[in-house]
Each structure stands twice: as C-alpha cells, then as structure tokens.
C-alpha cells in the first residue's frame, strides 16, 4: 500500500508515517501504524521503547514468591520492593525512593532487582552477607553468565540456571502478555546446607555450587551496568 493509504488506515498523517520510518515517531503513533503493518510484533517492539522506570517494574509472579518463602523460611527484607509486590517482608521493604543500595539488608533477603541496576545490587548482596547484616540473599536475575559482573561474583554464590522462561506481572499485578525474552537464574549468597537443598528441589535446573564465601570488594560497578 502507499504511504497515504497506510496513513488513512492507521488514522495518522503521511508525515507521521515518515516519522515512524525514521524512528522519530511517538510510541502511540508507531503503535497505530504497527497495528496495520505487523500486529503480531507490536508488543515486542514497543516493549523496548518503554521508559526505563516502567521497564524496571517487573513483579515476580505470586507462585514464585511462595516458593521463595518456602526456601528461605521467611522473607525479612526486600531491597528492591514495590508496593504492588507479592512479597510482604517481615522487617523492611525498600522502595525506589528509599534506595535499597543505601540501606542495610537484614536477615533473609529476597532480591529481584531492577534489571538496569543489577550489577550494584548483586555486588551489595555479597557484601551484606560478608558484613553479617544479611543471613542469606536469594536473587532472581537474567542468566547473562558471560557478562563481567557475573564472572566476578559467581564463585561467591550458589547458582541455579532455571529452565524455561518466567512471565512477570506489571505494577497492577496483572501477568504480562509475554514471557521474559531471556532465561533466568538464581544466585544465593550465604545459603548453606538445608536451604540449598530446598532450593534445588524447588527449582530444578543446572546447579553450580559456590566456591568461596561472600566477600567485601573495593570494586565499583557502574550504577547503570547490567548483567
């Protein structure tokens, strides 16, 4: 079809169509055009155009949180907590405004960090266990095992590479329309014995045991560094 025909069917101007071609259009305009051209790929393309703050609100599904509670016994602290989260921490849930990277984490910790800030959150997980503030930190992360932060911290944690993909929920607790586009893994800092056995039975997958204890490091990962 011609540009004018596409514009008419999408309910936008021909100029707006040209902006879509140049990747300069507003998301709403691009979505109208994609409904005509490629409706089956609209969600996948526009997901990457979402603002970082919205992309980072990916709530762990309720059934997975119940499994984490069983493995940990209780969840005392969630340093990347959201008010809509299925997690109800016993001691503290630190929101974005609280900035969990500036707080002490206590007891048994569940961590599903914002994926744009994974490296500093996971580094702090190791440090909080090394300092004795946290007893154990159970982290849910994308399985980007070749990236530098993982390579530098993996020997300090028990790692379970999870099979399949997880479907997260949005800030309204509604399941997203798509599964995560990457596999996930668990990193457990400080967990030993029976807790690790429960984790392995709860989440079958490739298991890599820790080789060293969590340590305090002088190394600083950039705040925008992802795994």
PDB file of N, CA, C and O in Angstrom, residues 102-146:
ATOM      1  N   UNK A 102      21.437   2.023  49.445  1.00  0.00           N
ATOM      2  CA  UNK A 102      21.987   2.833  50.530  1.00  0.00           C
ATOM      3  C   UNK A 102      21.590   2.300  51.910  1.00  0.00           C
ATOM      4  O   UNK A 102      21.940   2.900  52.922  1.00  0.00           O
ATOM      5  N   UNK A 103      20.857   1.179  51.939  1.00  0.00           N
ATOM      6  CA  UNK A 103      20.346   0.649  53.203  1.00  0.00           C
ATOM      7  C   UNK A 103      21.105  -0.616  53.614  1.00  0.00           C
ATOM      8  O   UNK A 103      21.758  -1.261  52.790  1.00  0.00           O
ATOM      9  N   UNK A 104      20.997  -0.948  54.901  1.00  0.00           N
ATOM     10  CA  UNK A 104      21.464  -2.249  55.364  1.00  0.00           C
ATOM     11  C   UNK A 104      20.346  -3.270  55.160  1.00  0.00           C
ATOM     12  O   UNK A 104      19.184  -2.992  55.454  1.00  0.00           O
ATOM     13  N   UNK A 105      20.706  -4.439  54.637  1.00  0.00           N
ATOM     14  CA  UNK A 105      19.735  -5.510  54.426  1.00  0.00           C
ATOM     15  C   UNK A 105      19.815  -6.477  55.600  1.00  0.00           C
ATOM     16  O   UNK A 105      20.905  -6.853  56.028  1.00  0.00           O
ATOM     17  N   UNK A 106      18.686  -6.914  56.092  1.00  0.00           N
ATOM     18  CA  UNK A 106      18.667  -7.698  57.324  1.00  0.00           C
ATOM     19  C   UNK A 106      18.036  -9.069  57.114  1.00  0.00           C
ATOM     20  O   UNK A 106      17.064  -9.216  56.373  1.00  0.00           O
ATOM     21  N   UNK A 107      18.610 -10.064  57.798  1.00  0.00           N
ATOM     22  CA  UNK A 107      18.010 -11.389  57.844  1.00  0.00           C
ATOM     23  C   UNK A 107      18.021 -12.124  56.522  1.00  0.00           C
ATOM     24  O   UNK A 107      19.006 -12.151  55.793  1.00  0.00           O
ATOM     25  N   UNK A 108      16.882 -12.704  56.195  1.00  0.00           N
ATOM     26  CA  UNK A 108      16.714 -13.482  54.969  1.00  0.00           C
ATOM     27  C   UNK A 108      16.139 -12.563  53.894  1.00  0.00           C
ATOM     28  O   UNK A 108      15.028 -12.033  54.052  1.00  0.00           O
ATOM     29  N   UNK A 109      16.880 -12.397  52.823  1.00  0.00           N
ATOM     30  CA  UNK A 109      16.595 -11.349  51.838  1.00  0.00           C
ATOM     31  C   UNK A 109      16.166 -11.954  50.507  1.00  0.00           C
ATOM     32  O   UNK A 109      16.803 -12.891  49.997  1.00  0.00           O
ATOM     33  N   UNK A 110      15.099 -11.411  49.964  1.00  0.00           N
ATOM     34  CA  UNK A 110      14.674 -11.721  48.595  1.00  0.00           C
ATOM     35  C   UNK A 110      15.023 -10.530  47.712  1.00  0.00           C
ATOM     36  O   UNK A 110      14.762  -9.389  48.073  1.00  0.00           O
ATOM     37  N   UNK A 111      15.615 -10.790  46.546  1.00  0.00           N
ATOM     38  CA  UNK A 111      16.032  -9.698  45.665  1.00  0.00           C
ATOM     39  C   UNK A 111      15.701 -10.010  44.211  1.00  0.00           C
ATOM     40  O   UNK A 111      16.256 -10.932  43.618  1.00  0.00           O
ATOM     41  N   UNK A 112      14.759  -9.267  43.673  1.00  0.00           N
ATOM     42  CA  UNK A 112      14.526  -9.214  42.228  1.00  0.00           C
ATOM     43  C   UNK A 112      14.796  -7.760  41.840  1.00  0.00           C
ATOM     44  O   UNK A 112      13.902  -6.928  41.853  1.00  0.00           O
ATOM     45  N   UNK A 113      16.059  -7.429  41.527  1.00  0.00           N
ATOM     46  CA  UNK A 113      16.442  -6.020  41.367  1.00  0.00           C
ATOM     47  C   UNK A 113      15.961  -5.440  40.042  1.00  0.00           C
ATOM     48  O   UNK A 113      15.625  -6.189  39.109  1.00  0.00           O
ATOM     49  N   UNK A 114      15.905  -4.106  39.941  1.00  0.00           N
ATOM     50  CA  UNK A 114      15.669  -3.508  38.626  1.00  0.00           C
ATOM     51  C   UNK A 114      16.776  -3.948  37.682  1.00  0.00           C
ATOM     52  O   UNK A 114      17.955  -3.866  38.022  1.00  0.00           O
ATOM     53  N   UNK A 115      16.401  -4.440  36.514  1.00  0.00           N
ATOM     54  CA  UNK A 115      17.398  -5.042  35.638  1.00  0.00           C
ATOM     55  C   UNK A 115      18.398  -4.029  35.093  1.00  0.00           C
ATOM     56  O   UNK A 115      19.457  -4.400  34.599  1.00  0.00           O
ATOM     57  N   UNK A 116      18.086  -2.735  35.165  1.00  0.00           N
ATOM     58  CA  UNK A 116      19.043  -1.714  34.739  1.00  0.00           C
ATOM     59  C   UNK A 116      20.061  -1.392  35.835  1.00  0.00           C
ATOM     60  O   UNK A 116      20.976  -0.605  35.610  1.00  0.00           O
ATOM     61  N   UNK A 117      19.880  -1.989  37.023  1.00  0.00           N
ATOM     62  CA  UNK A 117      20.804  -1.741  38.135  1.00  0.00           C
ATOM     63  C   UNK A 117      21.271  -3.049  38.773  1.00  0.00           C
ATOM     64  O   UNK A 117      21.601  -3.089  39.949  1.00  0.00           O
ATOM     65  N   UNK A 118      21.313  -4.104  37.994  1.00  0.00           N
ATOM     66  CA  UNK A 118      21.606  -5.406  38.581  1.00  0.00           C
ATOM     67  C   UNK A 118      22.986  -5.494  39.209  1.00  0.00           C
ATOM     68  O   UNK A 118      23.155  -6.024  40.307  1.00  0.00           O
ATOM     69  N   UNK A 119      24.002  -5.020  38.501  1.00  0.00           N
ATOM     70  CA  UNK A 119      25.375  -5.210  38.977  1.00  0.00           C
ATOM     71  C   UNK A 119      25.593  -4.643  40.384  1.00  0.00           C
ATOM     72  O   UNK A 119      26.092  -5.349  41.255  1.00  0.00           O
ATOM     73  N   UNK A 120      25.228  -3.380  40.658  1.00  0.00           N
ATOM     74  CA  UNK A 120      25.454  -2.873  42.017  1.00  0.00           C
ATOM     75  C   UNK A 120      24.594  -3.565  43.066  1.00  0.00           C
ATOM     76  O   UNK A 120      25.026  -3.741  44.213  1.00  0.00           O
ATOM     77  N   UNK A 121      23.374  -4.000  42.698  1.00  0.00           N
ATOM     78  CA  UNK A 121      22.536  -4.701  43.669  1.00  0.00           C
ATOM     79  C   UNK A 121      23.139  -6.055  44.028  1.00  0.00           C
ATOM     80  O   UNK A 121      23.163  -6.449  45.203  1.00  0.00           O
ATOM     81  N   UNK A 122      23.628  -6.790  43.036  1.00  0.00           N
ATOM     82  CA  UNK A 122      24.176  -8.112  43.320  1.00  0.00           C
ATOM     83  C   UNK A 122      25.498  -7.987  44.069  1.00  0.00           C
ATOM     84  O   UNK A 122      25.803  -8.784  44.968  1.00  0.00           O
ATOM     85  N   UNK A 123      26.293  -6.995  43.739  1.00  0.00           N
ATOM     86  CA  UNK A 123      27.532  -6.757  44.488  1.00  0.00           C
ATOM     87  C   UNK A 123      27.208  -6.463  45.955  1.00  0.00           C
ATOM     88  O   UNK A 123      27.868  -6.973  46.870  1.00  0.00           O
ATOM     89  N   UNK A 124      26.162  -5.665  46.184  1.00  0.00           N
ATOM     90  CA  UNK A 124      25.793  -5.345  47.564  1.00  0.00           C
ATOM     91  C   UNK A 124      25.263  -6.594  48.283  1.00  0.00           C
ATOM     92  O   UNK A 124      25.457  -6.744  49.489  1.00  0.00           O
ATOM     93  N   UNK A 125      24.597  -7.490  47.542  1.00  0.00           N
ATOM     94  CA  UNK A 125      24.123  -8.731  48.163  1.00  0.00           C
ATOM     95  C   UNK A 125      25.286  -9.504  48.775  1.00  0.00           C
ATOM     96  O   UNK A 125      25.221  -9.962  49.922  1.00  0.00           O
ATOM     97  N   UNK A 126      26.370  -9.636  48.011  1.00  0.00           N
ATOM     98  CA  UNK A 126      27.547 -10.338  48.535  1.00  0.00           C
ATOM     99  C   UNK A 126      28.121  -9.601  49.741  1.00  0.00           C
ATOM    100  O   UNK A 126      28.500 -10.222  50.743  1.00  0.00           O
ATOM    101  N   UNK A 127      28.169  -8.291  49.672  1.00  0.00           N
ATOM    102  CA  UNK A 127      28.752  -7.505  50.749  1.00  0.00           C
ATOM    103  C   UNK A 127      27.921  -7.571  52.031  1.00  0.00           C
ATOM    104  O   UNK A 127      28.472  -7.640  53.134  1.00  0.00           O
ATOM    105  N   UNK A 128      26.591  -7.550  51.889  1.00  0.00           N
ATOM    106  CA  UNK A 128      25.741  -7.573  53.080  1.00  0.00           C
ATOM    107  C   UNK A 128      25.855  -8.895  53.831  1.00  0.00           C
ATOM    108  O   UNK A 128      25.795  -8.934  55.055  1.00  0.00           O
ATOM    109  N   UNK A 129      26.045  -9.986  53.089  1.00  0.00           N
ATOM    110  CA  UNK A 129      26.281 -11.273  53.743  1.00  0.00           C
ATOM    111  C   UNK A 129      27.656 -11.288  54.394  1.00  0.00           C
ATOM    112  O   UNK A 129      27.821 -11.744  55.530  1.00  0.00           O
ATOM    113  N   UNK A 130      28.652 -10.758  53.695  1.00  0.00           N
ATOM    114  CA  UNK A 130      30.009 -10.711  54.250  1.00  0.00           C
ATOM    115  C   UNK A 130      30.067  -9.860  55.521  1.00  0.00           C
ATOM    116  O   UNK A 130      30.803 -10.173  56.454  1.00  0.00           O
ATOM    117  N   UNK A 131      29.282  -8.798  55.575  1.00  0.00           N
ATOM    118  CA  UNK A 131      29.248  -7.922  56.751  1.00  0.00           C
ATOM    119  C   UNK A 131      28.456  -8.524  57.909  1.00  0.00           C
ATOM    120  O   UNK A 131      28.551  -8.038  59.044  1.00  0.00           O
ATOM    121  N   UNK A 132      27.656  -9.547  57.626  1.00  0.00           N
ATOM    122  CA  UNK A 132      26.846 -10.151  58.675  1.00  0.00           C
ATOM    123  C   UNK A 132      25.490  -9.508  58.847  1.00  0.00           C
ATOM    124  O   UNK A 132      24.732  -9.883  59.756  1.00  0.00           O
ATOM    125  N   UNK A 133      25.136  -8.533  58.003  1.00  0.00           N
ATOM    126  CA  UNK A 133      23.806  -7.913  58.079  1.00  0.00           C
ATOM    127  C   UNK A 133      22.732  -8.878  57.587  1.00  0.00           C
ATOM    128  O   UNK A 133      21.696  -9.044  58.211  1.00  0.00           O
ATOM    129  N   UNK A 134      22.996  -9.484  56.436  1.00  0.00           N
ATOM    130  CA  UNK A 134      22.066 -10.443  55.855  1.00  0.00           C
ATOM    131  C   UNK A 134      22.546 -11.859  56.132  1.00  0.00           C
ATOM    132  O   UNK A 134      23.740 -12.155  56.031  1.00  0.00           O
ATOM    133  N   UNK A 135      21.593 -12.713  56.475  1.00  0.00           N
ATOM    134  CA  UNK A 135      21.909 -14.129  56.678  1.00  0.00           C
ATOM    135  C   UNK A 135      22.070 -14.832  55.336  1.00  0.00           C
ATOM    136  O   UNK A 135      22.975 -15.647  55.139  1.00  0.00           O
ATOM    137  N   UNK A 136      21.179 -14.526  54.415  1.00  0.00           N
ATOM    138  CA  UNK A 136      21.195 -15.115  53.081  1.00  0.00           C
ATOM    139  C   UNK A 136      20.474 -14.154  52.140  1.00  0.00           C
ATOM    140  O   UNK A 136      19.532 -13.470  52.544  1.00  0.00           O
ATOM    141  N   UNK A 137      20.932 -14.077  50.900  1.00  0.00           N
ATOM    142  CA  UNK A 137      20.255 -13.259  49.881  1.00  0.00           C
ATOM    143  C   UNK A 137      19.973 -14.151  48.681  1.00  0.00           C
ATOM    144  O   UNK A 137      20.884 -14.723  48.082  1.00  0.00           O
ATOM    145  N   UNK A 138      18.692 -14.275  48.337  1.00  0.00           N
ATOM    146  CA  UNK A 138      18.249 -15.063  47.189  1.00  0.00           C
ATOM    147  C   UNK A 138      17.890 -14.097  46.071  1.00  0.00           C
ATOM    148  O   UNK A 138      16.952 -13.313  46.205  1.00  0.00           O
ATOM    149  N   UNK A 139      18.640 -14.149  44.976  1.00  0.00           N
ATOM    150  CA  UNK A 139      18.492 -13.200  43.876  1.00  0.00           C
ATOM    151  C   UNK A 139      17.907 -13.884  42.641  1.00  0.00           C
ATOM    152  O   UNK A 139      18.370 -14.959  42.252  1.00  0.00           O
ATOM    153  N   UNK A 140      16.938 -13.248  42.005  1.00  0.00           N
ATOM    154  CA  UNK A 140      16.396 -13.693  40.725  1.00  0.00           C
ATOM    155  C   UNK A 140      16.898 -12.738  39.656  1.00  0.00           C
ATOM    156  O   UNK A 140      16.608 -11.536  39.697  1.00  0.00           O
ATOM    157  N   UNK A 141      17.624 -13.280  38.653  1.00  0.00           N
ATOM    158  CA  UNK A 141      18.322 -12.435  37.682  1.00  0.00           C
ATOM    159  C   UNK A 141      18.276 -13.056  36.285  1.00  0.00           C
ATOM    160  O   UNK A 141      18.162 -14.280  36.146  1.00  0.00           O
ATOM    161  N   UNK A 142      18.417 -12.234  35.243  1.00  0.00           N
ATOM    162  CA  UNK A 142      18.628 -12.786  33.902  1.00  0.00           C
ATOM    163  C   UNK A 142      19.921 -13.599  33.865  1.00  0.00           C
ATOM    164  O   UNK A 142      20.917 -13.223  34.494  1.00  0.00           O
ATOM    165  N   UNK A 143      19.909 -14.698  33.160  1.00  0.00           N
ATOM    166  CA  UNK A 143      21.069 -15.599  33.124  1.00  0.00           C
ATOM    167  C   UNK A 143      22.074 -15.143  32.071  1.00  0.00           C
ATOM    168  O   UNK A 143      22.318 -15.836  31.080  1.00  0.00           O
ATOM    169  N   UNK A 144      22.673 -13.988  32.313  1.00  0.00           N
ATOM    170  CA  UNK A 144      23.686 -13.454  31.396  1.00  0.00           C
ATOM    171  C   UNK A 144      25.059 -13.809  31.960  1.00  0.00           C
ATOM    172  O   UNK A 144      25.800 -12.963  32.475  1.00  0.00           O
ATOM    173  N   UNK A 145      25.382 -15.088  31.856  1.00  0.00           N
ATOM    174  CA  UNK A 145      26.536 -15.614  32.572  1.00  0.00           C
ATOM    175  C   UNK A 145      27.868 -15.213  31.950  1.00  0.00           C
ATOM    176  O   UNK A 145      28.918 -15.392  32.577  1.00  0.00           O
ATOM    177  N   UNK A 146      27.852 -14.693  30.750  1.00  0.00           N
ATOM    178  CA  UNK A 146      29.115 -14.290  30.140  1.00  0.00           C
ATOM    179  C   UNK A 146      29.539 -12.883  30.486  1.00  0.00           C
ATOM    180  O   UNK A 146      30.676 -12.490  30.211  1.00  0.00           O
TER     181      UNK A 146
END
